[in-house]
Amino acid sequence: MLLTKFSSLLLLATQAAAHGLITRIIGANGVEMPGLTVVDGTPRDCPSAVCGGQKDTAVIRDQEMGSIKASALGRTLISGPVDPKRVIVNFMTPNTDTRVHTRHFHQARQLINDAASVVANAGGAILNGAQDVAEKTPFGGAIKGAQSAVDDVASTLPRTKSGAVTPSGTVEKGVEGYAGKGSVNGLPSASDAGVITMTYHQVNQDGAGPSSADIDATSGGTDIKAFKSAKVIQNIPGVAGFSTSSTMDYEVKVQLPSGMKCSGVVGNTKDVCIMRVRNNAISGPFGGSAAFTN
């Protein structure tokens, strides 16, 4: 009976909001790069759709990949199908005057996309923000009560010592902040032992682990069939995509399959591998992606 009740409450929670993403990849060569779904201006210190904290998390569903709805890296609420070129080309292109003007254009276009998403993604915003909106209505007590019951049961779930609370006031600035850095030092690299280290930002309680990982070593993140399963050797805590954590950052480590060599091409960048990480939340899966080389 308790298990059935917990399952029902867990389903309610995951339908309300479930988000987490890769915000950074940290190369063994000292190169750091933003994840491929991140959008500058996204607040990292709040968990709701209402505050905008969920807009650059990818929804990564097998049945949607390859359609106009989602790429092999999924889709985000704010930008639609994830295009790895957006972050990789920005990271690898020298910072010239022409580039600055182009970046301003993209920033202006992003503002238009943000405004349009209010209409185009109204259904998703209502679904993902249902919990937050409901708390401001007469039904708020019931929603809080259900969430509290979930929290009580979930308080016995595994936690991690490696997680860190995202500092108050943190706003995503990675795309602009790392613009052109790769033109000098290249992409982040795997370690000699073939290990990739990333930072995973858990937006809210339903964006937890455990997560799985897949790597595309050949197509630059465009071919669904190019992704091969990889072992996550340091994971995000949680059960079925749920834990008691919100606005937390975790270190995630993935082991490359033996003998894997990065040979993908993205723009003018060669020898690219694309990492895809996602959890198994019922209303997801949710996650993100990153680029690296070996």
PDB file of C-alpha atoms in Angstrom:
ATOM      1  CA  MET A   1       0.000   0.000   0.000  1.00  0.00           C
ATOM      2  CA  LEU A   2       2.777   2.401   0.946  1.00  0.00           C
ATOM      3  CA  LEU A   3       4.655   1.581  -2.269  1.00  0.00           C
ATOM      4  CA  THR A   4       1.516   2.215  -4.351  1.00  0.00           C
ATOM      5  CA  LYS A   5       0.922   5.540  -2.594  1.00  0.00           C
ATOM      6  CA  PHE A   6       4.538   6.576  -3.078  1.00  0.00           C
ATOM      7  CA  SER A   7       4.434   5.607  -6.767  1.00  0.00           C
ATOM      8  CA  SER A   8       1.310   7.712  -7.305  1.00  0.00           C
ATOM      9  CA  LEU A   9       2.825  10.708  -5.553  1.00  0.00           C
ATOM     10  CA  LEU A  10       6.059  10.275  -7.445  1.00  0.00           C
ATOM     11  CA  LEU A  11       4.154  10.246 -10.721  1.00  0.00           C
ATOM     12  CA  LEU A  12       2.377  13.456  -9.716  1.00  0.00           C
ATOM     13  CA  ALA A  13       5.679  15.122  -8.920  1.00  0.00           C
ATOM     14  CA  THR A  14       7.391  14.078 -12.122  1.00  0.00           C
ATOM     15  CA  GLN A  15       4.473  15.280 -14.187  1.00  0.00           C
ATOM     16  CA  ALA A  16       4.703  18.674 -12.496  1.00  0.00           C
ATOM     17  CA  ALA A  17       8.351  19.391 -13.256  1.00  0.00           C
ATOM     18  CA  ALA A  18      11.461  17.309 -13.850  1.00  0.00           C
ATOM     19  CA  HIS A  19      14.657  18.944 -15.021  1.00  0.00           C
ATOM     20  CA  GLY A  20      18.442  18.757 -14.961  1.00  0.00           C
ATOM     21  CA  LEU A  21      21.207  19.364 -17.488  1.00  0.00           C
ATOM     22  CA  ILE A  22      24.938  19.384 -18.195  1.00  0.00           C
ATOM     23  CA  THR A  23      26.149  22.949 -17.638  1.00  0.00           C
ATOM     24  CA  ARG A  24      29.910  22.385 -18.020  1.00  0.00           C
ATOM     25  CA  ILE A  25      32.417  19.820 -19.220  1.00  0.00           C
ATOM     26  CA  ILE A  26      35.851  19.969 -17.596  1.00  0.00           C
ATOM     27  CA  GLY A  27      38.614  18.532 -19.759  1.00  0.00           C
ATOM     28  CA  ALA A  28      41.658  16.685 -18.460  1.00  0.00           C
ATOM     29  CA  ASN A  29      43.628  19.231 -20.546  1.00  0.00           C
ATOM     30  CA  GLY A  30      42.305  22.061 -18.355  1.00  0.00           C
ATOM     31  CA  VAL A  31      39.794  23.292 -20.951  1.00  0.00           C
ATOM     32  CA  GLU A  32      36.297  24.047 -19.655  1.00  0.00           C
ATOM     33  CA  MET A  33      33.298  24.448 -21.958  1.00  0.00           C
ATOM     34  CA  PRO A  34      29.545  25.001 -21.542  1.00  0.00           C
ATOM     35  CA  GLY A  35      27.085  22.201 -22.200  1.00  0.00           C
ATOM     36  CA  LEU A  36      25.367  22.115 -25.577  1.00  0.00           C
ATOM     37  CA  THR A  37      21.878  23.050 -24.353  1.00  0.00           C
ATOM     38  CA  VAL A  38      22.744  25.953 -22.041  1.00  0.00           C
ATOM     39  CA  VAL A  39      21.162  29.336 -22.709  1.00  0.00           C
ATOM     40  CA  ASP A  40      22.638  32.483 -21.204  1.00  0.00           C
ATOM     41  CA  GLY A  41      20.352  34.302 -18.815  1.00  0.00           C
ATOM     42  CA  THR A  42      18.815  31.144 -17.379  1.00  0.00           C
ATOM     43  CA  PRO A  43      18.632  31.461 -13.578  1.00  0.00           C
ATOM     44  CA  ARG A  44      20.377  28.589 -11.795  1.00  0.00           C
ATOM     45  CA  ASP A  45      19.157  29.360  -8.281  1.00  0.00           C
ATOM     46  CA  CYS A  46      15.447  28.646  -8.803  1.00  0.00           C
ATOM     47  CA  PRO A  47      13.630  25.390  -9.606  1.00  0.00           C
ATOM     48  CA  SER A  48      10.470  26.403 -11.425  1.00  0.00           C
ATOM     49  CA  ALA A  49       9.178  26.986 -14.925  1.00  0.00           C
ATOM     50  CA  VAL A  50       7.669  30.256 -13.733  1.00  0.00           C
ATOM     51  CA  CYS A  51      11.095  31.722 -12.904  1.00  0.00           C
ATOM     52  CA  GLY A  52      12.629  30.354 -16.129  1.00  0.00           C
ATOM     53  CA  GLY A  53      14.948  27.896 -14.439  1.00  0.00           C
ATOM     54  CA  GLN A  54      13.931  24.992 -16.684  1.00  0.00           C
ATOM     55  CA  LYS A  55      14.121  26.514 -20.148  1.00  0.00           C
ATOM     56  CA  ASP A  56      17.466  25.025 -21.265  1.00  0.00           C
ATOM     57  CA  THR A  57      17.010  21.493 -19.939  1.00  0.00           C
ATOM     58  CA  ALA A  58      16.698  19.014 -22.790  1.00  0.00           C
ATOM     59  CA  VAL A  59      13.798  16.601 -23.114  1.00  0.00           C
ATOM     60  CA  ILE A  60      15.483  13.547 -24.656  1.00  0.00           C
ATOM     61  CA  ARG A  61      12.929  11.002 -25.842  1.00  0.00           C
ATOM     62  CA  ASP A  62      13.845   8.228 -28.257  1.00  0.00           C
ATOM     63  CA  GLN A  63      10.492   8.439 -30.034  1.00  0.00           C
ATOM     64  CA  GLU A  64      10.990  12.148 -30.827  1.00  0.00           C
ATOM     65  CA  MET A  65      14.559  11.979 -32.129  1.00  0.00           C
ATOM     66  CA  GLY A  66      15.053  12.619 -35.813  1.00  0.00           C
ATOM     67  CA  SER A  67      11.727  14.410 -36.215  1.00  0.00           C
ATOM     68  CA  ILE A  68      11.172  18.128 -36.656  1.00  0.00           C
ATOM     69  CA  LYS A  69      10.439  18.192 -32.936  1.00  0.00           C
ATOM     70  CA  ALA A  70      13.812  17.021 -31.595  1.00  0.00           C
ATOM     71  CA  SER A  71      17.360  16.211 -32.678  1.00  0.00           C
ATOM     72  CA  ALA A  72      19.486  13.308 -31.474  1.00  0.00           C
ATOM     73  CA  LEU A  73      20.238  15.535 -28.465  1.00  0.00           C
ATOM     74  CA  GLY A  74      16.577  16.207 -27.731  1.00  0.00           C
ATOM     75  CA  ARG A  75      14.803  19.536 -27.481  1.00  0.00           C
ATOM     76  CA  THR A  76      14.566  22.433 -25.053  1.00  0.00           C
ATOM     77  CA  LEU A  77      11.588  24.528 -24.075  1.00  0.00           C
ATOM     78  CA  ILE A  78      13.210  27.736 -25.274  1.00  0.00           C
ATOM     79  CA  SER A  79      15.099  26.708 -28.431  1.00  0.00           C
ATOM     80  CA  GLY A  80      13.424  23.585 -29.804  1.00  0.00           C
ATOM     81  CA  PRO A  81      15.678  20.849 -31.332  1.00  0.00           C
ATOM     82  CA  VAL A  82      19.170  20.969 -29.838  1.00  0.00           C
ATOM     83  CA  ASP A  83      21.787  21.979 -32.423  1.00  0.00           C
ATOM     84  CA  PRO A  84      25.356  21.244 -31.225  1.00  0.00           C
ATOM     85  CA  LYS A  85      26.739  23.858 -33.631  1.00  0.00           C
ATOM     86  CA  ARG A  86      25.265  26.705 -31.602  1.00  0.00           C
ATOM     87  CA  VAL A  87      27.651  26.236 -28.672  1.00  0.00           C
ATOM     88  CA  ILE A  88      30.566  24.495 -30.417  1.00  0.00           C
ATOM     89  CA  VAL A  89      31.018  27.065 -33.205  1.00  0.00           C
ATOM     90  CA  ASN A  90      30.689  29.890 -30.676  1.00  0.00           C
ATOM     91  CA  PHE A  91      33.334  28.255 -28.481  1.00  0.00           C
ATOM     92  CA  MET A  92      35.765  27.467 -31.298  1.00  0.00           C
ATOM     93  CA  THR A  93      35.543  30.673 -33.372  1.00  0.00           C
ATOM     94  CA  PRO A  94      38.104  33.456 -32.704  1.00  0.00           C
ATOM     95  CA  ASN A  95      36.614  36.538 -31.060  1.00  0.00           C
ATOM     96  CA  THR A  96      36.620  39.062 -33.929  1.00  0.00           C
ATOM     97  CA  ASP A  97      34.613  42.248 -34.529  1.00  0.00           C
ATOM     98  CA  THR A  98      32.435  40.396 -37.038  1.00  0.00           C
ATOM     99  CA  ARG A  99      31.837  37.747 -34.442  1.00  0.00           C
ATOM    100  CA  VAL A 100      30.744  40.356 -31.891  1.00  0.00           C
ATOM    101  CA  HIS A 101      28.127  41.746 -34.283  1.00  0.00           C
ATOM    102  CA  THR A 102      26.941  38.225 -35.067  1.00  0.00           C
ATOM    103  CA  ARG A 103      26.672  37.438 -31.381  1.00  0.00           C
ATOM    104  CA  HIS A 104      24.581  40.566 -30.793  1.00  0.00           C
ATOM    105  CA  PHE A 105      22.279  39.410 -33.577  1.00  0.00           C
ATOM    106  CA  HIS A 106      21.891  36.013 -31.928  1.00  0.00           C
ATOM    107  CA  GLN A 107      21.204  37.693 -28.582  1.00  0.00           C
ATOM    108  CA  ALA A 108      18.460  39.781 -30.174  1.00  0.00           C
ATOM    109  CA  ARG A 109      17.027  36.700 -31.847  1.00  0.00           C
ATOM    110  CA  GLN A 110      17.106  34.876 -28.505  1.00  0.00           C
ATOM    111  CA  LEU A 111      15.001  37.648 -26.954  1.00  0.00           C
ATOM    112  CA  ILE A 112      12.469  37.145 -29.741  1.00  0.00           C
ATOM    113  CA  ASN A 113      12.546  33.376 -29.141  1.00  0.00           C
ATOM    114  CA  ASP A 114      12.011  33.935 -25.420  1.00  0.00           C
ATOM    115  CA  ALA A 115       8.942  36.057 -26.120  1.00  0.00           C
ATOM    116  CA  ALA A 116       7.586  33.631 -28.703  1.00  0.00           C
ATOM    117  CA  SER A 117       8.046  30.688 -26.374  1.00  0.00           C
ATOM    118  CA  VAL A 118       5.526  32.175 -23.975  1.00  0.00           C
ATOM    119  CA  VAL A 119       2.890  31.520 -26.648  1.00  0.00           C
ATOM    120  CA  ALA A 120       4.358  28.557 -28.540  1.00  0.00           C
ATOM    121  CA  ASN A 121       5.162  26.572 -25.408  1.00  0.00           C
ATOM    122  CA  ALA A 122       2.234  27.652 -23.265  1.00  0.00           C
ATOM    123  CA  GLY A 123       1.142  24.048 -22.803  1.00  0.00           C
ATOM    124  CA  GLY A 124       4.578  22.998 -21.633  1.00  0.00           C
ATOM    125  CA  ALA A 125       4.874  25.981 -19.329  1.00  0.00           C
ATOM    126  CA  ILE A 126       1.551  25.125 -17.742  1.00  0.00           C
ATOM    127  CA  LEU A 127       2.571  21.490 -17.276  1.00  0.00           C
ATOM    128  CA  ASN A 128       6.054  22.241 -15.970  1.00  0.00           C
ATOM    129  CA  GLY A 129       4.904  25.109 -13.785  1.00  0.00           C
ATOM    130  CA  ALA A 130       1.684  23.558 -12.531  1.00  0.00           C
ATOM    131  CA  GLN A 131       3.078  23.012  -9.087  1.00  0.00           C
ATOM    132  CA  ASP A 132       4.338  26.590  -8.764  1.00  0.00           C
ATOM    133  CA  VAL A 133       1.142  28.172 -10.045  1.00  0.00           C
ATOM    134  CA  ALA A 134      -1.069  25.926  -7.938  1.00  0.00           C
ATOM    135  CA  GLU A 135       0.694  27.058  -4.778  1.00  0.00           C
ATOM    136  CA  LYS A 136      -0.631  30.545  -5.466  1.00  0.00           C
ATOM    137  CA  THR A 137      -4.257  29.306  -5.677  1.00  0.00           C
ATOM    138  CA  PRO A 138      -6.745  27.851  -3.170  1.00  0.00           C
ATOM    139  CA  PHE A 139      -5.514  24.414  -4.266  1.00  0.00           C
ATOM    140  CA  GLY A 140      -2.004  25.228  -3.101  1.00  0.00           C
ATOM    141  CA  GLY A 141      -2.424  23.489   0.242  1.00  0.00           C
ATOM    142  CA  ALA A 142      -3.331  20.196  -1.424  1.00  0.00           C
ATOM    143  CA  ILE A 143      -0.351  20.373  -3.800  1.00  0.00           C
ATOM    144  CA  LYS A 144       2.014  21.227  -0.964  1.00  0.00           C
ATOM    145  CA  GLY A 145       0.583  18.397   1.081  1.00  0.00           C
ATOM    146  CA  ALA A 146       1.194  15.901  -1.716  1.00  0.00           C
ATOM    147  CA  GLN A 147       4.726  17.191  -2.244  1.00  0.00           C
ATOM    148  CA  SER A 148       5.390  17.022   1.492  1.00  0.00           C
ATOM    149  CA  ALA A 149       4.292  13.403   1.554  1.00  0.00           C
ATOM    150  CA  VAL A 150       6.633  12.641  -1.327  1.00  0.00           C
ATOM    151  CA  ASP A 151       9.461  14.413   0.482  1.00  0.00           C
ATOM    152  CA  ASP A 152       8.819  12.434   3.667  1.00  0.00           C
ATOM    153  CA  VAL A 153       9.161   9.128   1.839  1.00  0.00           C
ATOM    154  CA  ALA A 154      12.031  10.340  -0.335  1.00  0.00           C
ATOM    155  CA  SER A 155      14.021  11.557   2.650  1.00  0.00           C
ATOM    156  CA  THR A 156      15.200   7.964   3.048  1.00  0.00           C
ATOM    157  CA  LEU A 157      16.577   7.865  -0.510  1.00  0.00           C
ATOM    158  CA  PRO A 158      20.322   8.003  -1.173  1.00  0.00           C
ATOM    159  CA  ARG A 159      21.983  11.419  -1.002  1.00  0.00           C
ATOM    160  CA  THR A 160      25.473  12.414  -2.097  1.00  0.00           C
ATOM    161  CA  LYS A 161      28.379  14.113  -0.373  1.00  0.00           C
ATOM    162  CA  SER A 162      29.617  15.617  -3.637  1.00  0.00           C
ATOM    163  CA  GLY A 163      26.569  17.801  -4.375  1.00  0.00           C
ATOM    164  CA  ALA A 164      26.787  21.551  -3.833  1.00  0.00           C
ATOM    165  CA  VAL A 165      23.924  24.017  -3.526  1.00  0.00           C
ATOM    166  CA  THR A 166      23.945  26.466  -6.441  1.00  0.00           C
ATOM    167  CA  PRO A 167      24.793  29.925  -4.995  1.00  0.00           C
ATOM    168  CA  SER A 168      21.931  32.405  -4.781  1.00  0.00           C
ATOM    169  CA  GLY A 169      21.869  34.826  -7.705  1.00  0.00           C
ATOM    170  CA  THR A 170      23.641  32.482 -10.120  1.00  0.00           C
ATOM    171  CA  VAL A 171      22.671  33.162 -13.734  1.00  0.00           C
ATOM    172  CA  GLU A 172      23.954  31.209 -16.745  1.00  0.00           C
ATOM    173  CA  LYS A 173      26.647  33.130 -18.672  1.00  0.00           C
ATOM    174  CA  GLY A 174      28.607  30.238 -20.147  1.00  0.00           C
ATOM    175  CA  VAL A 175      27.965  30.723 -23.849  1.00  0.00           C
ATOM    176  CA  GLU A 176      29.136  34.340 -23.883  1.00  0.00           C
ATOM    177  CA  GLY A 177      31.745  33.812 -21.174  1.00  0.00           C
ATOM    178  CA  TYR A 178      33.521  31.013 -23.052  1.00  0.00           C
ATOM    179  CA  ALA A 179      33.113  32.487 -26.543  1.00  0.00           C
ATOM    180  CA  GLY A 180      36.243  31.926 -28.622  1.00  0.00           C
ATOM    181  CA  LYS A 181      38.148  30.118 -25.852  1.00  0.00           C
ATOM    182  CA  GLY A 182      38.405  26.936 -27.891  1.00  0.00           C
ATOM    183  CA  SER A 183      40.149  28.718 -30.766  1.00  0.00           C
ATOM    184  CA  VAL A 184      43.237  28.860 -28.538  1.00  0.00           C
ATOM    185  CA  ASN A 185      43.108  25.654 -26.502  1.00  0.00           C
ATOM    186  CA  GLY A 186      40.741  23.399 -28.449  1.00  0.00           C
ATOM    187  CA  LEU A 187      37.976  21.233 -27.028  1.00  0.00           C
ATOM    188  CA  PRO A 188      37.998  19.671 -23.547  1.00  0.00           C
ATOM    189  CA  SER A 189      39.706  16.284 -23.567  1.00  0.00           C
ATOM    190  CA  ALA A 190      39.157  12.924 -21.969  1.00  0.00           C
ATOM    191  CA  SER A 191      41.715  11.793 -19.403  1.00  0.00           C
ATOM    192  CA  ASP A 192      44.424   9.269 -20.270  1.00  0.00           C
ATOM    193  CA  ALA A 193      42.166   6.649 -18.701  1.00  0.00           C
ATOM    194  CA  GLY A 194      39.297   7.697 -20.982  1.00  0.00           C
ATOM    195  CA  VAL A 195      37.214   9.474 -18.334  1.00  0.00           C
ATOM    196  CA  ILE A 196      35.021  12.513 -19.020  1.00  0.00           C
ATOM    197  CA  THR A 197      34.120  14.885 -16.166  1.00  0.00           C
ATOM    198  CA  MET A 198      31.050  17.131 -16.304  1.00  0.00           C
ATOM    199  CA  THR A 199      28.943  19.342 -14.039  1.00  0.00           C
ATOM    200  CA  TYR A 200      25.277  18.396 -13.851  1.00  0.00           C
ATOM    201  CA  HIS A 201      22.808  20.990 -12.561  1.00  0.00           C
ATOM    202  CA  GLN A 202      19.715  19.518 -10.935  1.00  0.00           C
ATOM    203  CA  VAL A 203      17.005  22.141 -11.295  1.00  0.00           C
ATOM    204  CA  ASN A 204      14.425  20.545  -9.029  1.00  0.00           C
ATOM    205  CA  GLN A 205      13.530  17.406  -7.110  1.00  0.00           C
ATOM    206  CA  ASP A 206      12.431  15.505 -10.191  1.00  0.00           C
ATOM    207  CA  GLY A 207      15.592  16.156 -12.201  1.00  0.00           C
ATOM    208  CA  ALA A 208      17.642  13.614 -10.267  1.00  0.00           C
ATOM    209  CA  GLY A 209      19.479  10.448 -11.196  1.00  0.00           C
ATOM    210  CA  PRO A 210      20.461   7.904 -11.890  1.00  0.00           C
ATOM    211  CA  SER A 211      21.481   9.037 -15.349  1.00  0.00           C
ATOM    212  CA  SER A 212      22.687   7.066 -18.345  1.00  0.00           C
ATOM    213  CA  ALA A 213      25.200   8.214 -20.963  1.00  0.00           C
ATOM    214  CA  ASP A 214      25.704   7.706 -24.686  1.00  0.00           C
ATOM    215  CA  ILE A 215      28.563   8.922 -26.877  1.00  0.00           C
ATOM    216  CA  ASP A 216      28.614   9.750 -30.579  1.00  0.00           C
ATOM    217  CA  ALA A 217      32.204   9.575 -31.841  1.00  0.00           C
ATOM    218  CA  THR A 218      31.518   9.995 -35.549  1.00  0.00           C
ATOM    219  CA  SER A 219      28.591  12.228 -36.568  1.00  0.00           C
ATOM    220  CA  GLY A 220      28.954  15.334 -34.427  1.00  0.00           C
ATOM    221  CA  GLY A 221      25.698  14.673 -32.607  1.00  0.00           C
ATOM    222  CA  THR A 222      23.469  14.421 -35.667  1.00  0.00           C
ATOM    223  CA  ASP A 223      23.044  10.675 -36.287  1.00  0.00           C
ATOM    224  CA  ILE A 224      20.794   8.883 -33.801  1.00  0.00           C
ATOM    225  CA  LYS A 225      22.398   5.526 -34.634  1.00  0.00           C
ATOM    226  CA  ALA A 226      25.931   6.817 -33.973  1.00  0.00           C
ATOM    227  CA  PHE A 227      25.427   6.965 -30.196  1.00  0.00           C
ATOM    228  CA  LYS A 228      26.951   4.135 -28.178  1.00  0.00           C
ATOM    229  CA  SER A 229      26.248   3.391 -24.535  1.00  0.00           C
ATOM    230  CA  ALA A 230      28.935   4.474 -22.042  1.00  0.00           C
ATOM    231  CA  LYS A 231      29.331   3.652 -18.354  1.00  0.00           C
ATOM    232  CA  VAL A 232      28.563   6.366 -15.797  1.00  0.00           C
ATOM    233  CA  ILE A 233      31.151   5.816 -13.068  1.00  0.00           C
ATOM    234  CA  GLN A 234      30.087   8.749 -10.875  1.00  0.00           C
ATOM    235  CA  ASN A 235      26.367   9.417 -11.027  1.00  0.00           C
ATOM    236  CA  ILE A 236      23.693  11.769  -9.745  1.00  0.00           C
ATOM    237  CA  PRO A 237      21.822  10.512  -6.682  1.00  0.00           C
ATOM    238  CA  GLY A 238      18.173   9.587  -6.935  1.00  0.00           C
ATOM    239  CA  VAL A 239      15.641   6.884  -7.656  1.00  0.00           C
ATOM    240  CA  ALA A 240      13.681   6.879 -10.936  1.00  0.00           C
ATOM    241  CA  GLY A 241      14.696  10.465 -11.618  1.00  0.00           C
ATOM    242  CA  PHE A 242      13.669  11.719  -8.178  1.00  0.00           C
ATOM    243  CA  SER A 243      15.424  12.923  -5.015  1.00  0.00           C
ATOM    244  CA  THR A 244      14.967  15.612  -2.377  1.00  0.00           C
ATOM    245  CA  SER A 245      17.489  17.973  -4.024  1.00  0.00           C
ATOM    246  CA  SER A 246      16.812  21.199  -5.922  1.00  0.00           C
ATOM    247  CA  THR A 247      19.191  23.770  -7.482  1.00  0.00           C
ATOM    248  CA  MET A 248      22.198  21.544  -6.842  1.00  0.00           C
ATOM    249  CA  ASP A 249      25.360  20.903  -8.853  1.00  0.00           C
ATOM    250  CA  TYR A 250      26.928  17.458  -9.089  1.00  0.00           C
ATOM    251  CA  GLU A 251      30.097  16.125 -10.657  1.00  0.00           C
ATOM    252  CA  VAL A 252      29.403  13.364 -13.161  1.00  0.00           C
ATOM    253  CA  LYS A 253      32.061  11.081 -14.625  1.00  0.00           C
ATOM    254  CA  VAL A 254      31.675   8.820 -17.650  1.00  0.00           C
ATOM    255  CA  GLN A 255      34.052   6.146 -18.925  1.00  0.00           C
ATOM    256  CA  LEU A 256      34.603   6.021 -22.692  1.00  0.00           C
ATOM    257  CA  PRO A 257      34.141   2.605 -24.293  1.00  0.00           C
ATOM    258  CA  SER A 258      37.462   0.905 -24.961  1.00  0.00           C
ATOM    259  CA  GLY A 259      39.105   1.957 -28.209  1.00  0.00           C
ATOM    260  CA  MET A 260      36.677   4.805 -28.963  1.00  0.00           C
ATOM    261  CA  LYS A 261      38.235   7.577 -31.083  1.00  0.00           C
ATOM    262  CA  CYS A 262      36.620  10.939 -31.723  1.00  0.00           C
ATOM    263  CA  SER A 263      36.281  11.604 -35.447  1.00  0.00           C
ATOM    264  CA  GLY A 264      33.168  13.757 -35.758  1.00  0.00           C
ATOM    265  CA  VAL A 265      33.133  17.156 -37.470  1.00  0.00           C
ATOM    266  CA  VAL A 266      31.099  20.150 -36.301  1.00  0.00           C
ATOM    267  CA  GLY A 267      31.550  23.302 -38.369  1.00  0.00           C
ATOM    268  CA  ASN A 268      35.316  23.597 -38.831  1.00  0.00           C
ATOM    269  CA  THR A 269      36.127  21.574 -35.730  1.00  0.00           C
ATOM    270  CA  LYS A 270      37.410  18.042 -36.221  1.00  0.00           C
ATOM    271  CA  ASP A 271      37.863  15.034 -33.926  1.00  0.00           C
ATOM    272  CA  VAL A 272      34.676  15.771 -31.984  1.00  0.00           C
ATOM    273  CA  CYS A 273      32.822  13.415 -29.676  1.00  0.00           C
ATOM    274  CA  ILE A 274      29.362  14.276 -28.338  1.00  0.00           C
ATOM    275  CA  MET A 275      28.249  13.087 -24.902  1.00  0.00           C
ATOM    276  CA  ARG A 276      24.527  12.753 -24.138  1.00  0.00           C
ATOM    277  CA  VAL A 277      23.376  12.347 -20.531  1.00  0.00           C
ATOM    278  CA  ARG A 278      19.778  11.830 -19.397  1.00  0.00           C
ATOM    279  CA  ASN A 279      17.804  10.507 -16.456  1.00  0.00           C
ATOM    280  CA  ASN A 280      14.791   8.186 -16.512  1.00  0.00           C
ATOM    281  CA  ALA A 281      12.112  10.507 -15.150  1.00  0.00           C
ATOM    282  CA  ILE A 282       8.597   9.422 -16.112  1.00  0.00           C
ATOM    283  CA  SER A 283       7.785  12.748 -17.751  1.00  0.00           C
ATOM    284  CA  GLY A 284      11.223  12.957 -19.391  1.00  0.00           C
ATOM    285  CA  PRO A 285      13.840  11.707 -19.864  1.00  0.00           C
ATOM    286  CA  PHE A 286      15.663  14.966 -19.078  1.00  0.00           C
ATOM    287  CA  GLY A 287      19.310  15.894 -19.418  1.00  0.00           C
ATOM    288  CA  GLY A 288      21.885  17.585 -21.588  1.00  0.00           C
ATOM    289  CA  SER A 289      24.968  17.099 -23.720  1.00  0.00           C
ATOM    290  CA  ALA A 290      28.581  18.185 -24.145  1.00  0.00           C
ATOM    291  CA  ALA A 291      31.408  18.110 -26.681  1.00  0.00           C
ATOM    292  CA  PHE A 292      34.933  16.791 -26.154  1.00  0.00           C
ATOM    293  CA  THR A 293      37.888  15.180 -27.909  1.00  0.00           C
ATOM    294  CA  ASN A 294      40.460  12.516 -27.111  1.00  0.00           C
TER     295      ASN A 294
END
